[in-house]
Amino acid sequence: MLSSHSNDRRSGGLTVDAKTYLTYAIENAGLSSIDRDVYVDFYLDDSFVRRLGRWEGMAAGGTGSNATWDELDATVRIAPGPHAVRLVIDPTNVVHESDETDNVFEAVFSWGVDAPPRPPDPAPARLPPEPTPYVPLKLPNLKPFTLYGWDAPLTARPGGSSEKGRDLPLLTTEDAIISFTFENASPVGPGSPFEAKVYLDGRLVDTSGFESRASTVGGWYWTSDVKIPAGEVSAGTHTVAFVIDSDDRVEESDESDNVFSRTFDWFADSPQAPLPVSHSSPELRQMLAPLMESLIFETETVAWSARNGVDWLPAILQVAEAGYYLATGRSIRDERLAVEFLPRAAYERATFDSCMRRAVELTRPEYMDRSQMCTELIDKNSGLKTRSDGMVKLFVDIDDTPVGTLNTLFHELGHALQDFMNPDLTEAYESPHVKALHEAQAQTFEAVVWRRIEDFLDADLRSYPDVPSYAKRLEWRFDQRLDDAADDDEHAVGYLLMWLNAVLDPQDMGLLEEMSAAGRLSWESSLAVYEYLVSIGPNETAAWVDQLIRRDDLAELVRQYRDIARARLTPGLHPDQEAHPDIFDAAILSP
């Protein structure tokens, strides 16, 4: 970029009567790091002017920081009018590249006379999604509601089952239990008792009374069970419905959402229960094939590729299913889980709306606080785990490479598995300690899955060269994590907890000895650490976190882990063996 102003964000406004500022940057867009100096030469009208910059090597996926040169007018005399500018990267061709055709930038710029124009206003920063305007509700709003763990607001199961909220096969020879749930999606409670009716194929089978409740933040919900005796329903498909406030005693802000219906099948004989999804070793190898054959070589983003007709998402989901199954013995398809992949703008909108869910129940100050919190949330991450419609839902930003997107999905699956294994920790008040523990769990799970895949394929996906650029990247990552942890960023504190737990080993798992001997933990040990972290109860979290991070020898413990991580860089690594840059943290910074 060339401009007459040092802080411009775009080219233009050049004049021979003012200083010219050249701002430039380069990147290593390949998958192999550069272990020698990289230079940039500047030409004006085909004449060599200056060797501008030198980078002491560059890590794969690395971008050289912006550099500005303001000595052009002191080096050459520029006449008014157009001039050709050329930047040549690696002019002596000392770096062997996969593509040597994109090392030159050429453009024509025109210089005028007199004072430069006033610089244009900088481009506005990208604004977060706007919440819908706050409209205070002055009336209650009773509506169907799916509790977490339920299949729907209205479910049916045999009378002998205790799995309330789950749809299970119904037999004509057994009692059936119809369960339904509804909420008050308003800060204003119903002013009087009311009723709800249940219908089977249009026939009234139950009327239940409910007491009024004053609503609070988070809303109130009601639930009820209705028994359909054995022998009253013939084999086949039948419709069940419930009607809230069936006698219309409660004046509501929305009277259109008080009815909910579903169809259920009754059987004369027990149907065969579906078997859990399983995969054989050959199937798993086939499912992982896209990872080794294409994903680890891709540097463009999933969103960019999609715009150009290449859909990476089926392969990403396939690899994720294989990795999750190898690490847990469970299939993603058997979990109460939904995954949604979204480009950045849509991701921000979806995660913001998810965060603002049920905001109609809030007072105006609470609404504004929630909006601010949700705005800060979307700036921090590229993946989000939440609960919605009775299940866990994952949002994943696809403005990343396929491997980066896959890694984000592994991270969010770590959050989801924690919810399945220890839902109390999800439902606990999310203090900074709890949030940091959540991140330590998910970051550990990333390492579990990658290491399990490596072990299964007998492949190496975690090697990075011991060159200055990667040594700098590692040190920068550590410094960044520590600085962010000092600012209570939960992701950074989560990393700190991972390191300290591995070095101090409060459960006496032999973690430090294993890292000292093998360089890192095996996938089995990493899984044991993950399961330990997930087992920590919400009432134990604060004490567990404090015992790790509030120590006089914290600096020495971090230095000890720095040395362990630094030793993972491989001297003399062949460029073809270098791991994808987007899993650097999972490979190098995870215990």
Coordinates of C-alpha atoms in Angstrom, one line a residue, residues 164-460:
K164 CA -39.1 -39.3 31.4
G165 CA -39.0 -37.1 28.4
R166 CA -37.7 -39.8 26.0
D167 CA -39.7 -41.4 23.2
L168 CA -39.7 -45.2 23.6
P169 CA -41.8 -47.9 21.8
L170 CA -45.4 -48.2 23.0
L171 CA -47.2 -51.5 23.3
T172 CA -51.0 -51.9 23.2
T173 CA -50.7 -54.3 26.1
E174 CA -48.9 -51.9 28.4
D175 CA -49.8 -48.5 30.0
A176 CA -48.4 -45.5 28.1
I177 CA -47.2 -42.4 29.9
I178 CA -47.6 -39.1 28.1
S179 CA -45.3 -36.4 29.4
F180 CA -45.6 -32.7 28.5
T181 CA -43.8 -29.5 29.4
F182 CA -44.5 -25.8 29.0
E183 CA -42.9 -22.6 30.2
N184 CA -43.8 -19.0 30.8
A185 CA -41.5 -17.1 28.4
S186 CA -42.1 -13.8 30.1
P187 CA -41.0 -12.0 33.3
V188 CA -44.7 -11.6 34.2
G189 CA -46.3 -14.6 35.9
P190 CA -49.8 -15.9 35.3
G191 CA -52.2 -14.1 37.6
S192 CA -54.4 -17.2 38.5
P193 CA -54.4 -21.0 38.4
F194 CA -55.1 -22.5 35.0
E195 CA -55.6 -25.8 33.3
A196 CA -54.1 -27.9 30.5
K197 CA -55.9 -30.6 28.6
V198 CA -54.5 -33.7 26.8
Y199 CA -56.2 -35.2 23.8
L200 CA -55.7 -38.6 22.1
D201 CA -57.0 -38.6 18.5
G202 CA -59.2 -35.7 19.4
R203 CA -60.6 -37.3 22.5
L204 CA -60.1 -35.6 25.9
V205 CA -58.1 -38.0 28.1
D206 CA -56.9 -35.7 30.9
T207 CA -57.3 -32.2 32.5
S208 CA -54.5 -31.1 34.8
G209 CA -54.6 -28.0 37.0
F210 CA -51.5 -25.8 37.5
E211 CA -50.8 -23.1 40.1
S212 CA -49.7 -19.6 39.1
R213 CA -46.0 -18.8 39.6
A214 CA -44.3 -15.5 39.6
S215 CA -41.7 -15.7 36.9
T216 CA -38.0 -14.9 37.4
V217 CA -34.9 -14.7 35.2
G218 CA -34.7 -17.9 33.3
G219 CA -38.4 -18.5 33.4
W220 CA -40.5 -21.1 35.0
Y221 CA -41.7 -24.4 33.5
W222 CA -44.4 -26.9 34.4
T223 CA -44.5 -30.6 33.6
S224 CA -47.1 -33.3 34.0
D225 CA -47.6 -37.0 33.2
V226 CA -50.8 -38.6 31.9
K227 CA -51.4 -42.4 31.9
I228 CA -53.1 -44.1 29.0
P229 CA -54.2 -47.5 30.3
A230 CA -53.3 -50.7 28.4
G231 CA -55.9 -51.9 26.0
E232 CA -57.3 -48.4 25.3
V233 CA -55.3 -47.8 22.1
S234 CA -55.2 -50.0 19.0
A235 CA -52.0 -50.8 17.2
G236 CA -51.1 -48.1 14.7
T237 CA -50.3 -44.4 14.5
H238 CA -52.2 -42.0 16.9
T239 CA -52.1 -38.2 17.5
V240 CA -51.6 -36.8 21.0
A241 CA -52.0 -33.1 21.7
F242 CA -51.9 -30.8 24.8
V243 CA -53.6 -27.4 25.1
I244 CA -52.2 -25.0 27.7
D245 CA -54.6 -22.7 29.5
S246 CA -57.4 -24.6 27.9
D247 CA -60.1 -22.7 29.7
D248 CA -58.5 -19.3 28.7
R249 CA -58.2 -18.0 32.2
V250 CA -54.7 -16.4 31.6
E251 CA -54.5 -13.3 29.4
E252 CA -51.2 -13.7 27.4
S253 CA -49.0 -11.7 25.2
D254 CA -49.3 -14.4 22.6
E255 CA -52.3 -16.7 22.5
S256 CA -51.3 -18.6 19.3
D257 CA -48.7 -20.9 20.8
N258 CA -50.7 -22.8 23.4
V259 CA -51.2 -26.0 21.4
F260 CA -48.7 -28.7 20.6
S261 CA -49.3 -32.2 19.0
R262 CA -47.3 -35.2 17.8
T263 CA -48.0 -38.6 16.4
F264 CA -46.9 -41.8 18.1
D265 CA -46.9 -45.5 17.0
W266 CA -48.4 -48.2 19.3
F267 CA -47.2 -51.8 18.5
A268 CA -48.9 -55.1 19.2
D269 CA -45.4 -56.7 19.7
S270 CA -42.2 -55.2 20.9
P271 CA -40.2 -53.8 18.0
Q272 CA -36.5 -54.5 17.8
A273 CA -34.5 -51.8 19.5
P274 CA -31.9 -50.1 17.2
L275 CA -28.3 -51.0 17.9
P276 CA -25.7 -48.4 18.7
V277 CA -23.6 -47.3 15.8
S278 CA -20.3 -49.2 15.5
H279 CA -17.4 -49.1 13.1
S280 CA -14.8 -51.7 12.3
S281 CA -11.1 -50.9 12.0
P282 CA -11.2 -51.1 8.1
E283 CA -14.2 -48.7 8.2
L284 CA -12.4 -46.3 10.5
R285 CA -9.4 -46.3 8.2
Q286 CA -11.6 -45.5 5.3
M287 CA -13.3 -42.7 7.2
L288 CA -9.9 -41.2 8.1
A289 CA -8.6 -41.4 4.6
P290 CA -9.6 -37.8 3.6
L291 CA -7.6 -36.5 6.5
M292 CA -4.3 -38.0 5.2
E293 CA -5.1 -37.6 1.5
S294 CA -6.4 -34.1 1.3
L295 CA -7.4 -32.2 4.5
I296 CA -3.9 -31.9 5.9
F297 CA -2.6 -30.4 2.6
E298 CA -5.3 -27.7 2.4
T299 CA -4.5 -24.0 3.3
E300 CA -7.7 -22.2 2.0
T301 CA -10.6 -21.8 4.3
V302 CA -13.7 -24.1 4.2
A303 CA -15.9 -21.0 3.5
W304 CA -13.6 -19.9 0.6
S305 CA -13.5 -23.4 -0.8
A306 CA -17.3 -23.6 -0.7
R307 CA -17.7 -20.4 -2.6
N308 CA -15.5 -22.0 -5.3
G309 CA -17.4 -25.2 -5.5
V310 CA -15.4 -27.4 -3.1
D311 CA -17.4 -28.8 -0.1
W312 CA -15.1 -30.0 2.7
L313 CA -17.8 -30.5 5.3
P314 CA -18.7 -34.1 4.5
A315 CA -15.1 -35.1 4.9
I316 CA -14.7 -33.1 8.1
L317 CA -17.8 -34.7 9.7
Q318 CA -16.6 -38.2 8.6
V319 CA -13.1 -37.7 10.1
A320 CA -14.7 -36.2 13.3
E321 CA -17.0 -39.2 13.6
A322 CA -14.0 -41.6 13.3
G323 CA -11.9 -39.6 15.8
Y324 CA -14.7 -39.3 18.3
Y325 CA -15.4 -43.0 18.0
L326 CA -11.8 -44.0 18.4
A327 CA -11.4 -41.8 21.5
T328 CA -14.6 -42.7 23.2
G329 CA -16.1 -45.8 21.7
R330 CA -19.2 -43.7 21.0
S331 CA -20.7 -42.4 17.8
I332 CA -21.6 -38.8 17.3
R333 CA -24.8 -40.1 15.7
D334 CA -25.9 -41.7 18.9
E335 CA -25.4 -38.6 21.0
R336 CA -28.1 -36.0 21.8
L337 CA -26.1 -33.6 19.6
A338 CA -26.5 -31.3 16.6
V339 CA -23.6 -29.6 14.7
E340 CA -24.0 -26.5 12.6
F341 CA -21.2 -25.2 10.4
L342 CA -21.5 -21.5 9.5
P343 CA -19.4 -18.8 7.7
R344 CA -18.2 -16.1 10.1
A345 CA -21.0 -13.6 9.7
A346 CA -23.7 -16.3 10.1
Y347 CA -21.7 -17.9 12.9
E348 CA -21.7 -14.6 14.8
R349 CA -25.4 -14.1 14.2
A350 CA -26.3 -17.7 15.3
T351 CA -24.1 -17.7 18.4
F352 CA -25.4 -14.2 19.4
D353 CA -29.0 -15.3 19.0
S354 CA -28.3 -18.4 20.9
C355 CA -26.8 -16.4 23.7
M356 CA -29.8 -14.1 23.7
R357 CA -32.3 -16.9 23.8
R358 CA -35.0 -16.4 26.4
A359 CA -34.0 -12.7 26.6
V360 CA -37.7 -11.8 26.5
E361 CA -37.9 -12.9 30.1
L362 CA -35.4 -10.3 31.2
T363 CA -35.9 -6.8 32.6
R364 CA -34.4 -3.9 30.6
P365 CA -31.1 -3.7 32.6
E366 CA -30.7 -7.5 32.5
Y367 CA -31.4 -7.4 28.7
M368 CA -28.6 -4.8 28.2
D369 CA -26.2 -6.7 30.3
R370 CA -26.9 -9.9 28.5
S371 CA -26.5 -8.2 25.1
Q372 CA -23.0 -6.9 26.2
M373 CA -22.0 -10.3 27.4
C374 CA -23.1 -12.0 24.2
T375 CA -21.2 -9.5 22.1
E376 CA -18.0 -10.2 24.0
L377 CA -18.6 -13.9 23.7
I378 CA -18.6 -14.0 19.9
D379 CA -15.4 -12.0 19.7
K380 CA -13.5 -14.7 21.7
N381 CA -14.2 -17.9 19.8
S382 CA -14.7 -19.8 16.6
G383 CA -16.9 -22.5 18.2
L384 CA -19.7 -22.6 20.7
K385 CA -21.4 -25.4 22.7
T386 CA -24.9 -24.7 24.0
R387 CA -28.1 -26.5 24.9
S388 CA -31.1 -26.1 22.6
D389 CA -34.3 -28.1 21.9
G390 CA -33.5 -30.7 24.5
M391 CA -30.0 -31.5 23.2
V392 CA -26.5 -30.2 22.9
K393 CA -25.9 -27.9 19.9
L394 CA -22.5 -27.0 18.5
F395 CA -21.8 -24.0 16.3
V396 CA -18.6 -24.1 14.3
D397 CA -17.1 -21.2 12.3
I398 CA -15.9 -22.4 8.8
D399 CA -13.7 -19.3 8.1
D400 CA -10.8 -21.6 8.8
T401 CA -8.9 -24.3 7.0
P402 CA -10.4 -27.8 7.0
V403 CA -7.9 -28.9 9.6
G404 CA -8.6 -25.8 11.7
T405 CA -12.3 -26.3 11.4
L406 CA -11.9 -30.0 12.4
N407 CA -9.8 -29.0 15.4
T408 CA -12.5 -26.5 16.5
L409 CA -15.1 -29.3 16.2
F410 CA -12.9 -31.6 18.3
H411 CA -12.7 -28.8 20.9
E412 CA -16.5 -28.4 21.0
L413 CA -17.0 -32.1 21.1
G414 CA -14.9 -32.1 24.2
H415 CA -17.4 -29.6 25.7
A416 CA -20.3 -31.7 24.6
L417 CA -18.9 -34.9 26.1
Q418 CA -18.4 -33.1 29.4
D419 CA -22.0 -32.2 29.3
F420 CA -23.0 -35.8 28.7
M421 CA -20.7 -37.1 31.5
N422 CA -21.1 -34.4 34.1
P423 CA -24.2 -32.3 33.4
D424 CA -24.0 -30.8 36.9
L425 CA -20.9 -28.8 35.8
T426 CA -22.8 -27.4 32.9
E427 CA -25.8 -26.4 35.0
A428 CA -23.6 -24.8 37.7
Y429 CA -23.2 -21.1 38.0
E430 CA -20.5 -20.2 35.4
S431 CA -17.9 -18.6 37.6
P432 CA -14.5 -17.7 36.0
H433 CA -13.1 -20.9 37.7
V434 CA -15.8 -23.1 36.0
K435 CA -15.3 -21.5 32.6
A436 CA -11.5 -22.1 32.8
L437 CA -12.1 -25.7 33.8
H438 CA -14.4 -26.1 30.8
E439 CA -11.7 -24.9 28.5
A440 CA -9.0 -27.1 30.1
Q441 CA -11.3 -30.1 29.4
A442 CA -12.0 -29.2 25.8
Q443 CA -8.4 -28.3 25.0
T444 CA -7.3 -31.7 26.5
F445 CA -9.9 -33.5 24.4
E446 CA -8.4 -31.9 21.2
A447 CA -5.1 -33.6 22.1
V448 CA -6.9 -36.9 23.0
V449 CA -8.5 -37.2 19.5
W450 CA -5.5 -36.1 17.5
R451 CA -3.2 -38.5 19.4
R452 CA -5.7 -41.4 19.1
I453 CA -5.9 -40.9 15.4
E454 CA -2.1 -40.8 15.2
D455 CA -1.9 -44.0 17.2
F456 CA -4.5 -45.8 15.1
L457 CA -3.0 -44.8 11.8
D458 CA 0.6 -45.1 13.0
A459 CA 1.1 -41.6 11.6
D460 CA 2.8 -38.4 12.8

